[in-house]
Amino acid sequence: MKQNYQLPDHGAERMRTGSAKRITFSMTDDLRHLGQGKTYFIRTYGCQANVRDSETLSGMLGMMGFIPASGPEDADLSIFNTCAVRRAAEEHVLGELGSLKPLKTKHPEKIFAVCGCMAQEESMARLIAEKCPQVDLLFGTHNLERFPQLLARTLSGERTIEVESDGAGSVVEGMPVSRSRRYKAFVNIMYGCDKFCTYCIVPYTRGKERSRRMQDVIAEIRAAKESGAREVTLLGQNVNAYGRDLGLADGFSELLREAAETGIERIRFYTSHPRDYRETTIDVMKEYPNVMPALHLPVQSGSDEILKRMNRGYTIGRYYELVDRMREKIPGITFTTDLIVGFPSETDAQFAETLELADRCQFDSAFTFVYSPREGTPAAAMEDDVPAEVKKERLAALNEKIGFYARRNNEAEVGKIRKVLCDGPSKKDPSVLCGYSEENRLVNFTGENIREGDIADVRITEARSFSLNGEAVR
Ligand code: SF4
């Protein structure tokens, strides 16, 4: 089989000169028939940016004539859209790729493709290219729009390993999308990240911060609304930095206002960064009831010293100030966060400050992680000196505290009536419906004549640790 490697280069990813290329997607006629009579399956790992990229891939595959299948066994083409944020997620993907070997031996005509952040990571891309011969196509986050051409090469018998390194990156408009849920739309507002938190691989895998033009974002929201979307989630690694590269001084607040003015029923945004948060954004959240009162605001640590070593760009005092101001201006707003324990040099006293933070902020929930070094990041060069046992104990202590407040906050919901956007039957118990309240709490509920995509008024009857039970009242 012909092979032609182009692997990522983190040195090039760090070079951020020049501005992003602006491209309009198009597909030639010969590519439109590539998938006639063929099926595809996509497995998506990681964050909403990946979910959105998978929706774009599905859109392109649909244009090429492919139809969905339920798993790699039934599919002619299987794509694994990967996440590189944590080592554990990568190991999971490598395990899954390993388990595909017998299937590939039995059906060499099946195509296996890997994309996403792992593909864009220098060492991981090399490992997949050299040690996973069952992978026929490897492409990164920077060349998503070239997927149809790359796939055509793979289908013609060429093993295609092509991952571009492009620090400046590109913004591609006009890509097709096949949303997994008609009533919920993910809309990218920007790509990449310039923050370079010392533990994080994202600035290397997703490139420089670059924003879509406001009119393109608003047009996508309007189109999604016209085709039935009730909720839109604005996506970016750091949405508060939206528009800086376009010369906008307060781009995100402006964009949020414009989005709210479209009249779509629910707006969420993800992820926020405490460093770039502006008062005007809080004012827009307060002014427009269709901007949901729920915020994911990653903090990572309660210690100023650790925040500095993480290069987070704010103090814990600034974080508290922000949370307090939002709670004062937007009564009932809920907060979730991300926390890392056992960052290099974290002392018992510094970890105690993280526990103090959990007491002070009383989050609704948190993604808590044990620090693990990511190759190529500055923190990987720091001595990983917190023993594994200590990291484990800290994680357990933190989870206990987070769980305590999550349950307590949920208990305070009992008896209230909340508006829940129904996602259909619960996966765990198909006899009940499930969905999310405006405050982004998961609600399992009973009710008659309620369909996926409906917004139901639900009386909360019971609190669980990370969900609520209820019954629809109308
Ligand atoms: S803000 Fe920090 S943690 Fe978030 S994506 Fe950027 S570098 Fe990573």
Short mmCIF file of C-alpha atoms and ligand atoms in Angstrom, two decimals:
data_model
loop_
_atom_site.label_atom_id
_atom_site.label_comp_id
_atom_site.label_asym_id
_atom_site.label_seq_id
_atom_site.Cartn_x
_atom_site.Cartn_y
_atom_site.Cartn_z
CA MET A 1 0.00 0.00 0.00
CA LYS A 2 1.29 3.45 -0.92
CA GLN A 3 2.11 5.60 2.14
CA ASN A 4 2.76 9.28 2.43
CA TYR A 5 3.26 10.78 5.90
CA GLN A 6 2.69 14.32 7.02
CA LEU A 7 2.89 14.45 10.81
CA PRO A 8 2.18 17.41 13.12
CA ASP A 9 5.00 19.57 14.46
CA HIS A 10 4.51 21.36 17.77
CA GLY A 11 7.31 23.78 16.90
CA ALA A 12 5.22 25.00 13.96
CA GLU A 13 2.10 25.09 16.16
CA ARG A 14 3.83 27.56 18.47
CA MET A 15 4.56 29.93 15.56
CA ARG A 16 1.61 32.26 15.51
CA THR A 17 2.59 34.77 12.92
CA GLY A 18 0.17 35.90 10.26
CA SER A 19 -3.56 35.86 10.36
CA ALA A 20 -5.94 32.96 9.93
CA LYS A 21 -6.84 31.90 6.40
CA ARG A 22 -10.52 32.40 5.56
CA ILE A 23 -11.83 29.63 3.35
CA THR A 24 -15.22 28.72 1.89
CA PHE A 25 -15.92 25.01 1.80
CA SER A 26 -16.87 23.40 -1.49
CA MET A 27 -17.14 19.82 -2.74
CA THR A 28 -16.45 18.75 -6.30
CA ASP A 29 -18.96 16.54 -8.15
CA ASP A 30 -16.67 13.50 -8.25
CA LEU A 31 -16.49 13.51 -4.43
CA ARG A 32 -20.28 13.69 -4.11
CA HIS A 33 -20.60 10.08 -5.23
CA LEU A 34 -17.74 8.64 -3.18
CA GLY A 35 -20.00 7.09 -0.56
CA GLN A 36 -22.79 5.68 -2.76
CA GLY A 37 -23.90 2.38 -1.21
CA LYS A 38 -21.47 2.74 1.72
CA THR A 39 -22.00 3.19 5.45
CA TYR A 40 -20.14 5.11 8.16
CA PHE A 41 -19.83 5.22 11.92
CA ILE A 42 -18.26 7.98 14.06
CA ARG A 43 -17.13 7.58 17.66
CA THR A 44 -16.59 10.95 19.36
CA TYR A 45 -14.45 11.46 22.45
CA GLY A 46 -13.97 14.61 24.52
CA CYS A 47 -15.50 18.05 24.48
CA GLN A 48 -18.29 19.76 22.54
CA ALA A 49 -15.78 21.05 19.97
CA ASN A 50 -15.30 17.43 18.96
CA VAL A 51 -19.05 16.77 19.00
CA ARG A 52 -19.45 19.70 16.62
CA ASP A 53 -16.59 18.49 14.39
CA SER A 54 -18.28 15.07 14.22
CA GLU A 55 -21.51 16.75 13.13
CA THR A 56 -19.52 18.46 10.37
CA LEU A 57 -17.97 15.13 9.32
CA SER A 58 -21.46 13.58 9.26
CA GLY A 59 -22.64 16.48 7.09
CA MET A 60 -19.79 15.92 4.62
CA LEU A 61 -20.35 12.14 4.59
CA GLY A 62 -24.05 12.72 3.90
CA MET A 63 -23.11 14.95 0.94
CA MET A 64 -20.91 12.13 -0.35
CA GLY A 65 -23.76 9.62 -0.15
CA PHE A 66 -22.69 7.66 2.93
CA ILE A 67 -25.40 6.52 5.33
CA PRO A 68 -24.97 5.98 9.11
CA ALA A 69 -24.29 2.54 10.65
CA SER A 70 -24.48 1.47 14.28
CA GLY A 71 -20.85 0.45 14.85
CA PRO A 72 -17.50 -0.52 13.26
CA GLU A 73 -18.77 -4.07 12.59
CA ASP A 74 -21.51 -2.77 10.24
CA ALA A 75 -19.68 0.23 8.79
CA ASP A 76 -17.53 0.48 5.68
CA LEU A 77 -15.87 3.53 7.22
CA SER A 78 -15.30 4.11 10.96
CA ILE A 79 -13.96 7.41 12.25
CA PHE A 80 -12.55 7.92 15.74
CA ASN A 81 -12.65 11.61 16.66
CA THR A 82 -10.24 11.75 19.58
CA CYS A 83 -9.41 13.86 22.61
CA ALA A 84 -5.89 14.56 23.92
CA VAL A 85 -6.69 16.49 27.07
CA ARG A 86 -5.96 13.57 29.43
CA ARG A 87 -3.68 10.59 29.15
CA ALA A 88 -6.51 8.28 30.32
CA ALA A 89 -8.71 9.32 27.35
CA GLU A 90 -5.83 8.62 24.97
CA GLU A 91 -5.22 5.19 26.46
CA HIS A 92 -8.90 4.40 25.96
CA VAL A 93 -8.66 5.31 22.26
CA LEU A 94 -5.45 3.29 21.81
CA GLY A 95 -7.20 0.32 23.44
CA GLU A 96 -10.13 0.69 21.07
CA LEU A 97 -7.84 0.95 18.04
CA GLY A 98 -6.04 -2.20 19.22
CA SER A 99 -9.34 -4.07 19.45
CA LEU A 100 -10.04 -3.27 15.78
CA LYS A 101 -7.08 -5.30 14.50
CA PRO A 102 -8.96 -8.63 14.20
CA LEU A 103 -11.82 -6.87 12.38
CA LYS A 104 -9.35 -5.31 9.93
CA THR A 105 -7.65 -8.69 9.36
CA LYS A 106 -11.02 -10.30 8.62
CA HIS A 107 -12.30 -7.37 6.52
CA PRO A 108 -9.30 -5.55 5.02
CA GLU A 109 -11.71 -3.51 2.86
CA LYS A 110 -13.05 -1.68 5.95
CA ILE A 111 -11.56 1.78 6.42
CA PHE A 112 -10.53 3.05 9.88
CA ALA A 113 -9.83 6.75 10.31
CA VAL A 114 -8.54 8.74 13.29
CA CYS A 115 -8.89 12.49 13.66
CA GLY A 116 -9.23 15.11 16.41
CA CYS A 117 -6.70 16.30 18.99
CA MET A 118 -4.73 13.03 19.33
CA ALA A 119 -4.03 13.13 15.61
CA GLN A 120 -2.76 16.68 16.04
CA GLU A 121 -0.39 15.68 18.86
CA GLU A 122 3.14 15.11 17.59
CA SER A 123 4.13 11.98 19.57
CA MET A 124 0.67 10.37 19.39
CA ALA A 125 0.35 10.90 15.62
CA ARG A 126 3.73 9.25 15.13
CA LEU A 127 2.71 6.34 17.35
CA ILE A 128 -0.54 5.79 15.43
CA ALA A 129 1.19 6.17 12.06
CA GLU A 130 3.95 3.72 12.94
CA LYS A 131 2.31 1.22 15.30
CA CYS A 132 -1.33 1.05 14.17
CA PRO A 133 -1.34 -0.30 10.59
CA GLN A 134 -5.09 -0.90 10.91
CA VAL A 135 -5.56 2.89 10.73
CA ASP A 136 -5.90 3.84 7.06
CA LEU A 137 -6.47 7.57 7.43
CA LEU A 138 -5.13 10.03 10.00
CA PHE A 139 -6.02 13.72 9.77
CA GLY A 140 -5.98 16.56 12.27
CA THR A 141 -8.13 19.42 13.47
CA HIS A 142 -6.57 21.85 10.97
CA ASN A 143 -7.55 19.94 7.84
CA LEU A 144 -11.13 18.97 8.57
CA GLU A 145 -12.42 20.66 5.41
CA ARG A 146 -10.04 18.56 3.32
CA PHE A 147 -11.51 15.32 4.70
CA PRO A 148 -13.40 14.41 1.46
CA GLN A 149 -10.21 14.67 -0.63
CA LEU A 150 -8.17 12.72 1.94
CA LEU A 151 -10.85 10.04 2.08
CA ALA A 152 -10.86 9.77 -1.72
CA ARG A 153 -7.12 9.05 -1.60
CA THR A 154 -7.63 6.41 1.11
CA LEU A 155 -10.41 4.74 -0.87
CA SER A 156 -8.12 4.59 -3.89
CA GLY A 157 -5.71 2.45 -1.84
CA GLU A 158 -3.31 5.00 -0.36
CA ARG A 159 -2.73 4.94 3.41
CA THR A 160 -3.21 8.63 4.14
CA ILE A 161 -1.42 10.18 7.13
CA GLU A 162 -1.79 13.89 6.68
CA VAL A 163 -1.83 16.21 9.66
CA GLU A 164 -1.12 19.85 8.99
CA SER A 165 0.69 22.08 11.49
CA ASP A 166 -0.68 25.54 11.23
CA GLY A 167 -0.30 27.87 14.21
CA ALA A 168 -2.21 30.68 12.46
CA GLY A 169 -4.97 28.24 11.46
CA SER A 170 -7.99 28.83 9.28
CA VAL A 171 -11.67 29.67 9.55
CA VAL A 172 -13.80 27.69 7.14
CA GLU A 173 -17.34 28.77 6.33
CA GLY A 174 -20.03 26.86 4.51
CA MET A 175 -19.24 23.41 5.88
CA PRO A 176 -22.24 21.10 5.96
CA VAL A 177 -23.59 19.92 9.29
CA SER A 178 -25.72 16.98 10.30
CA ARG A 179 -26.86 17.75 13.84
CA SER A 180 -27.44 14.80 16.12
CA ARG A 181 -30.42 16.66 17.64
CA ARG A 182 -32.55 19.02 15.59
CA TYR A 183 -33.59 21.07 18.62
CA LYS A 184 -30.07 21.58 20.02
CA ALA A 185 -27.42 23.29 17.92
CA PHE A 186 -23.71 23.64 18.64
CA VAL A 187 -22.34 26.70 16.88
CA ASN A 188 -18.61 27.39 16.75
CA ILE A 189 -17.83 31.04 17.32
CA MET A 190 -14.06 30.71 17.39
CA TYR A 191 -11.29 28.14 17.23
CA GLY A 192 -7.98 27.58 18.99
CA CYS A 193 -6.51 28.99 22.17
CA ASP A 194 -3.72 31.49 22.94
CA LYS A 195 -3.66 31.03 26.69
CA PHE A 196 -0.97 28.35 26.96
CA CYS A 197 -1.92 27.08 30.41
CA THR A 198 1.19 25.12 31.29
CA TYR A 199 -0.56 21.73 31.62
CA CYS A 200 -2.67 21.97 28.46
CA ILE A 201 -2.08 20.55 24.99
CA VAL A 202 -4.97 22.41 23.30
CA PRO A 203 -3.00 25.45 22.05
CA TYR A 204 -0.77 22.98 20.17
CA THR A 205 -3.57 20.81 18.82
CA ARG A 206 -6.13 23.49 17.95
CA GLY A 207 -3.88 26.42 16.99
CA LYS A 208 -4.22 30.16 17.40
CA GLU A 209 -7.39 31.90 18.63
CA ARG A 210 -9.37 32.89 15.56
CA SER A 211 -12.96 34.06 15.40
CA ARG A 212 -15.70 33.58 12.86
CA ARG A 213 -17.23 36.80 11.62
CA MET A 214 -20.22 37.83 13.71
CA GLN A 215 -22.61 37.84 10.73
CA ASP A 216 -21.66 34.23 9.90
CA VAL A 217 -22.32 33.08 13.48
CA ILE A 218 -25.65 34.89 13.65
CA ALA A 219 -26.69 33.53 10.24
CA GLU A 220 -25.97 29.99 11.49
CA ILE A 221 -28.04 30.58 14.65
CA ARG A 222 -30.96 31.93 12.57
CA ALA A 223 -30.76 28.98 10.18
CA ALA A 224 -30.66 26.50 13.09
CA LYS A 225 -33.67 28.25 14.66
CA GLU A 226 -35.59 28.09 11.40
CA SER A 227 -34.94 24.38 11.14
CA GLY A 228 -36.23 23.74 14.66
CA ALA A 229 -33.42 24.48 17.12
CA ARG A 230 -34.63 25.69 20.52
CA GLU A 231 -31.23 25.78 22.20
CA VAL A 232 -27.91 26.95 20.84
CA THR A 233 -24.53 26.46 22.50
CA LEU A 234 -21.84 28.90 21.38
CA LEU A 235 -18.53 27.06 21.30
CA GLY A 236 -14.91 28.07 21.68
CA GLN A 237 -11.97 27.08 23.89
CA ASN A 238 -12.20 30.52 25.46
CA VAL A 239 -15.38 32.25 24.27
CA ASN A 240 -14.66 35.43 26.23
CA ALA A 241 -11.77 36.16 23.87
CA TYR A 242 -14.15 36.16 20.87
CA GLY A 243 -13.46 38.85 18.28
CA ARG A 244 -10.06 40.08 19.47
CA ASP A 245 -8.46 38.92 16.24
CA LEU A 246 -11.20 40.80 14.36
CA GLY A 247 -10.31 44.02 16.19
CA LEU A 248 -13.43 43.95 18.40
CA ALA A 249 -12.82 45.33 21.89
CA ASP A 250 -15.77 43.58 23.52
CA GLY A 251 -16.71 41.04 20.87
CA PHE A 252 -18.23 38.33 23.04
CA SER A 253 -20.69 40.64 24.81
CA GLU A 254 -21.72 42.05 21.42
CA LEU A 255 -22.10 38.60 19.92
CA LEU A 256 -24.07 37.32 22.90
CA ARG A 257 -26.47 40.25 22.60
CA GLU A 258 -26.91 39.67 18.85
CA ALA A 259 -27.49 35.96 19.48
CA ALA A 260 -30.08 36.74 22.16
CA GLU A 261 -31.80 39.17 19.77
CA THR A 262 -32.43 36.34 17.29
CA GLY A 263 -35.09 35.17 19.75
CA ILE A 264 -33.82 31.60 20.01
CA GLU A 265 -35.26 30.19 23.22
CA ARG A 266 -32.09 29.10 25.00
CA ILE A 267 -28.48 30.21 24.64
CA ARG A 268 -25.56 28.61 26.40
CA PHE A 269 -21.85 29.13 25.84
CA TYR A 270 -18.82 27.00 26.53
CA THR A 271 -16.03 27.39 27.72
CA SER A 272 -15.55 30.60 29.64
CA HIS A 273 -12.22 31.79 30.99
CA PRO A 274 -12.17 33.84 34.22
CA ARG A 275 -9.27 35.93 32.89
CA ASP A 276 -11.16 37.44 29.97
CA TYR A 277 -14.59 37.86 31.57
CA ARG A 278 -16.08 41.34 31.18
CA GLU A 279 -18.73 43.13 33.17
CA THR A 280 -20.66 43.79 29.95
CA THR A 281 -21.03 40.04 29.39
CA ILE A 282 -22.60 39.71 32.83
CA ASP A 283 -24.94 42.59 31.93
CA VAL A 284 -26.08 40.85 28.72
CA MET A 285 -26.66 37.62 30.66
CA LYS A 286 -28.79 39.56 33.11
CA GLU A 287 -30.70 41.50 30.45
CA TYR A 288 -31.75 38.58 28.23
CA PRO A 289 -33.78 35.77 29.78
CA ASN A 290 -32.92 33.51 26.85
CA VAL A 291 -29.27 33.49 27.97
CA MET A 292 -29.37 30.57 30.40
CA PRO A 293 -28.39 31.20 34.04
CA ALA A 294 -25.78 28.45 34.16
CA LEU A 295 -22.07 28.88 33.73
CA HIS A 296 -19.16 26.49 33.38
CA LEU A 297 -16.26 28.53 34.73
CA PRO A 298 -13.08 26.44 35.06
CA VAL A 299 -10.95 27.47 38.04
CA GLN A 300 -8.46 24.53 38.25
CA SER A 301 -7.03 25.34 41.72
CA GLY A 302 -7.76 27.38 44.84
CA SER A 303 -4.12 28.36 45.32
CA ASP A 304 -2.65 31.54 43.83
CA GLU A 305 0.79 29.97 43.67
CA ILE A 306 -0.50 26.96 41.71
CA LEU A 307 -2.63 29.17 39.44
CA LYS A 308 0.54 31.10 38.65
CA ARG A 309 2.46 27.92 37.84
CA MET A 310 -0.46 26.88 35.65
CA ASN A 311 -0.26 30.27 33.87
CA ARG A 312 -3.98 30.81 34.39
CA GLY A 313 -3.67 34.60 34.48
CA TYR A 314 -5.98 35.33 37.45
CA THR A 315 -5.88 35.11 41.21
CA ILE A 316 -8.34 33.23 43.32
CA GLY A 317 -9.55 36.62 44.63
CA ARG A 318 -10.47 37.63 41.08
CA TYR A 319 -12.35 34.36 40.61
CA TYR A 320 -14.33 34.87 43.84
CA GLU A 321 -15.12 38.43 42.81
CA LEU A 322 -16.47 37.22 39.48
CA VAL A 323 -18.64 34.49 41.01
CA ASP A 324 -19.98 36.89 43.67
CA ARG A 325 -20.82 39.59 41.12
CA MET A 326 -22.65 37.14 38.90
CA ARG A 327 -24.61 35.70 41.81
CA GLU A 328 -25.57 39.21 42.84
CA LYS A 329 -26.64 40.28 39.34
CA ILE A 330 -28.17 36.99 38.15
CA PRO A 331 -30.01 35.40 41.06
CA GLY A 332 -30.21 31.61 40.80
CA ILE A 333 -27.25 31.30 38.43
CA THR A 334 -25.52 27.94 38.77
CA PHE A 335 -21.80 27.25 38.47
CA THR A 336 -19.83 24.22 37.43
CA THR A 337 -16.06 24.05 37.13
CA ASP A 338 -12.91 22.04 36.35
CA LEU A 339 -10.35 21.24 39.06
CA ILE A 340 -6.93 19.59 38.94
CA VAL A 341 -5.34 18.04 42.03
CA GLY A 342 -1.68 17.10 42.44
CA PHE A 343 -0.23 19.67 40.03
CA PRO A 344 3.60 19.66 40.35
CA SER A 345 4.72 21.07 43.73
CA GLU A 346 1.16 21.28 45.14
CA THR A 347 1.51 21.18 48.93
CA ASP A 348 -1.07 20.03 51.49
CA ALA A 349 -1.71 23.68 52.35
CA GLN A 350 -2.26 24.58 48.69
CA PHE A 351 -4.65 21.68 48.26
CA ALA A 352 -6.48 22.85 51.40
CA GLU A 353 -7.05 26.13 49.54
CA THR A 354 -8.80 24.15 46.78
CA LEU A 355 -11.07 22.57 49.40
CA GLU A 356 -11.74 26.06 50.75
CA LEU A 357 -12.65 27.16 47.22
CA ALA A 358 -15.14 24.29 46.95
CA ASP A 359 -16.72 25.43 50.24
CA ARG A 360 -16.81 29.03 49.14
CA CYS A 361 -18.26 28.48 45.62
CA GLN A 362 -20.53 25.49 46.33
CA PHE A 363 -20.50 24.33 42.71
CA ASP A 364 -23.36 22.32 41.23
CA SER A 365 -20.79 19.87 39.94
CA ALA A 366 -17.17 19.78 38.86
CA PHE A 367 -14.95 17.79 36.55
CA THR A 368 -12.14 16.82 38.90
CA PHE A 369 -8.88 15.35 37.66
CA VAL A 370 -5.61 14.06 38.95
CA TYR A 371 -2.79 15.92 37.21
CA SER A 372 -1.02 13.89 34.54
CA PRO A 373 1.72 15.40 32.34
CA ARG A 374 1.00 15.93 28.65
CA GLU A 375 4.12 15.56 26.53
CA GLY A 376 5.21 18.81 24.91
CA THR A 377 3.62 21.11 27.50
CA PRO A 378 5.70 23.29 29.88
CA ALA A 379 4.31 21.48 32.95
CA ALA A 380 5.67 18.18 31.63
CA ALA A 381 9.16 19.62 32.27
CA MET A 382 8.27 20.33 35.93
CA GLU A 383 8.99 17.62 38.47
CA ASP A 384 5.80 15.57 38.91
CA ASP A 385 6.58 15.34 42.62
CA VAL A 386 3.20 14.70 44.26
CA PRO A 387 3.08 10.93 44.99
CA ALA A 388 0.31 9.01 43.23
CA GLU A 389 -1.16 7.94 46.59
CA VAL A 390 -1.40 11.56 47.75
CA LYS A 391 -3.03 12.60 44.46
CA LYS A 392 -5.59 9.84 44.91
CA GLU A 393 -6.39 10.91 48.48
CA ARG A 394 -6.75 14.54 47.42
CA LEU A 395 -9.08 13.61 44.60
CA ALA A 396 -11.27 11.56 46.95
CA ALA A 397 -11.43 14.40 49.51
CA LEU A 398 -12.31 16.92 46.81
CA ASN A 399 -14.94 14.68 45.23
CA GLU A 400 -16.57 14.20 48.60
CA LYS A 401 -16.88 17.94 49.05
CA ILE A 402 -18.12 18.56 45.50
CA GLY A 403 -20.67 15.75 45.95
CA PHE A 404 -21.87 17.24 49.23
CA TYR A 405 -22.69 20.62 47.67
CA ALA A 406 -24.09 19.08 44.49
CA ARG A 407 -26.59 17.10 46.53
CA ARG A 408 -27.37 20.05 48.81
CA ASN A 409 -28.01 22.33 45.83
CA ASN A 410 -30.22 19.66 44.29
CA GLU A 411 -32.18 19.23 47.53
CA ALA A 412 -33.01 22.93 47.43
CA GLU A 413 -34.71 22.30 44.06
CA VAL A 414 -37.34 19.94 45.46
CA GLY A 415 -40.83 21.42 45.13
CA LYS A 416 -39.81 23.96 42.45
CA ILE A 417 -41.16 23.94 38.90
CA ARG A 418 -38.41 24.02 36.28
CA LYS A 419 -38.50 24.30 32.50
CA VAL A 420 -36.89 21.19 31.04
CA LEU A 421 -35.88 20.72 27.40
CA CYS A 422 -36.69 17.06 26.81
CA ASP A 423 -33.97 14.82 25.32
CA GLY A 424 -36.35 11.83 25.08
CA PRO A 425 -36.26 8.64 27.17
CA SER A 426 -33.44 8.32 29.69
CA LYS A 427 -30.64 5.96 28.58
CA LYS A 428 -30.47 4.45 32.08
CA ASP A 429 -34.22 4.01 32.49
CA PRO A 430 -36.25 4.27 29.27
CA SER A 431 -39.49 4.35 31.26
CA VAL A 432 -38.76 7.99 32.19
CA LEU A 433 -37.91 11.07 30.15
CA CYS A 434 -34.81 13.17 30.69
CA GLY A 435 -33.60 16.64 29.86
CA TYR A 436 -31.90 19.74 31.22
CA SER A 437 -33.39 22.62 33.14
CA GLU A 438 -32.50 26.22 32.31
CA GLU A 439 -29.97 26.01 35.15
CA ASN A 440 -28.42 23.02 33.32
CA ARG A 441 -29.43 20.42 35.88
CA LEU A 442 -30.20 16.93 34.61
CA VAL A 443 -33.85 16.07 35.30
CA ASN A 444 -35.44 12.61 34.93
CA PHE A 445 -39.19 12.95 34.81
CA THR A 446 -42.51 11.37 34.01
CA GLY A 447 -45.15 12.95 31.80
CA GLU A 448 -47.74 12.32 29.10
CA ASN A 449 -47.50 13.44 25.48
CA ILE A 450 -44.06 14.99 25.82
CA ARG A 451 -41.70 14.46 22.92
CA GLU A 452 -38.00 14.95 22.37
CA GLY A 453 -37.44 18.68 21.81
CA ASP A 454 -40.44 19.82 23.87
CA ILE A 455 -39.96 22.18 26.79
CA ALA A 456 -41.95 20.87 29.75
CA ASP A 457 -42.74 22.42 33.12
CA VAL A 458 -41.53 19.85 35.61
CA ARG A 459 -42.14 19.79 39.35
CA ILE A 460 -39.01 18.51 41.11
CA THR A 461 -39.91 15.73 43.51
CA GLU A 462 -36.59 14.21 44.50
CA ALA A 463 -32.90 15.15 44.63
CA ARG A 464 -30.11 12.76 43.79
CA SER A 465 -26.37 13.45 43.89
CA PHE A 466 -26.02 14.64 40.30
CA SER A 467 -29.58 14.64 38.97
CA LEU A 468 -33.17 15.44 39.89
CA ASN A 469 -36.38 13.48 39.58
CA GLY A 470 -39.70 15.12 38.77
CA GLU A 471 -43.09 15.00 37.12
CA ALA A 472 -44.36 17.16 34.30
CA VAL A 473 -47.13 19.51 35.33
CA ARG A 474 -47.82 20.91 31.82
S1 SF4 B 1 -7.58 28.22 28.37
FE1 SF4 B 1 -5.89 26.94 29.13
S2 SF4 B 1 -6.90 25.01 29.68
FE2 SF4 B 1 -8.34 26.09 28.34
S3 SF4 B 1 -7.86 25.34 26.28
FE3 SF4 B 1 -6.66 27.19 26.57
S4 SF4 B 1 -4.66 26.49 27.30
FE4 SF4 B 1 -6.11 24.78 27.58
#
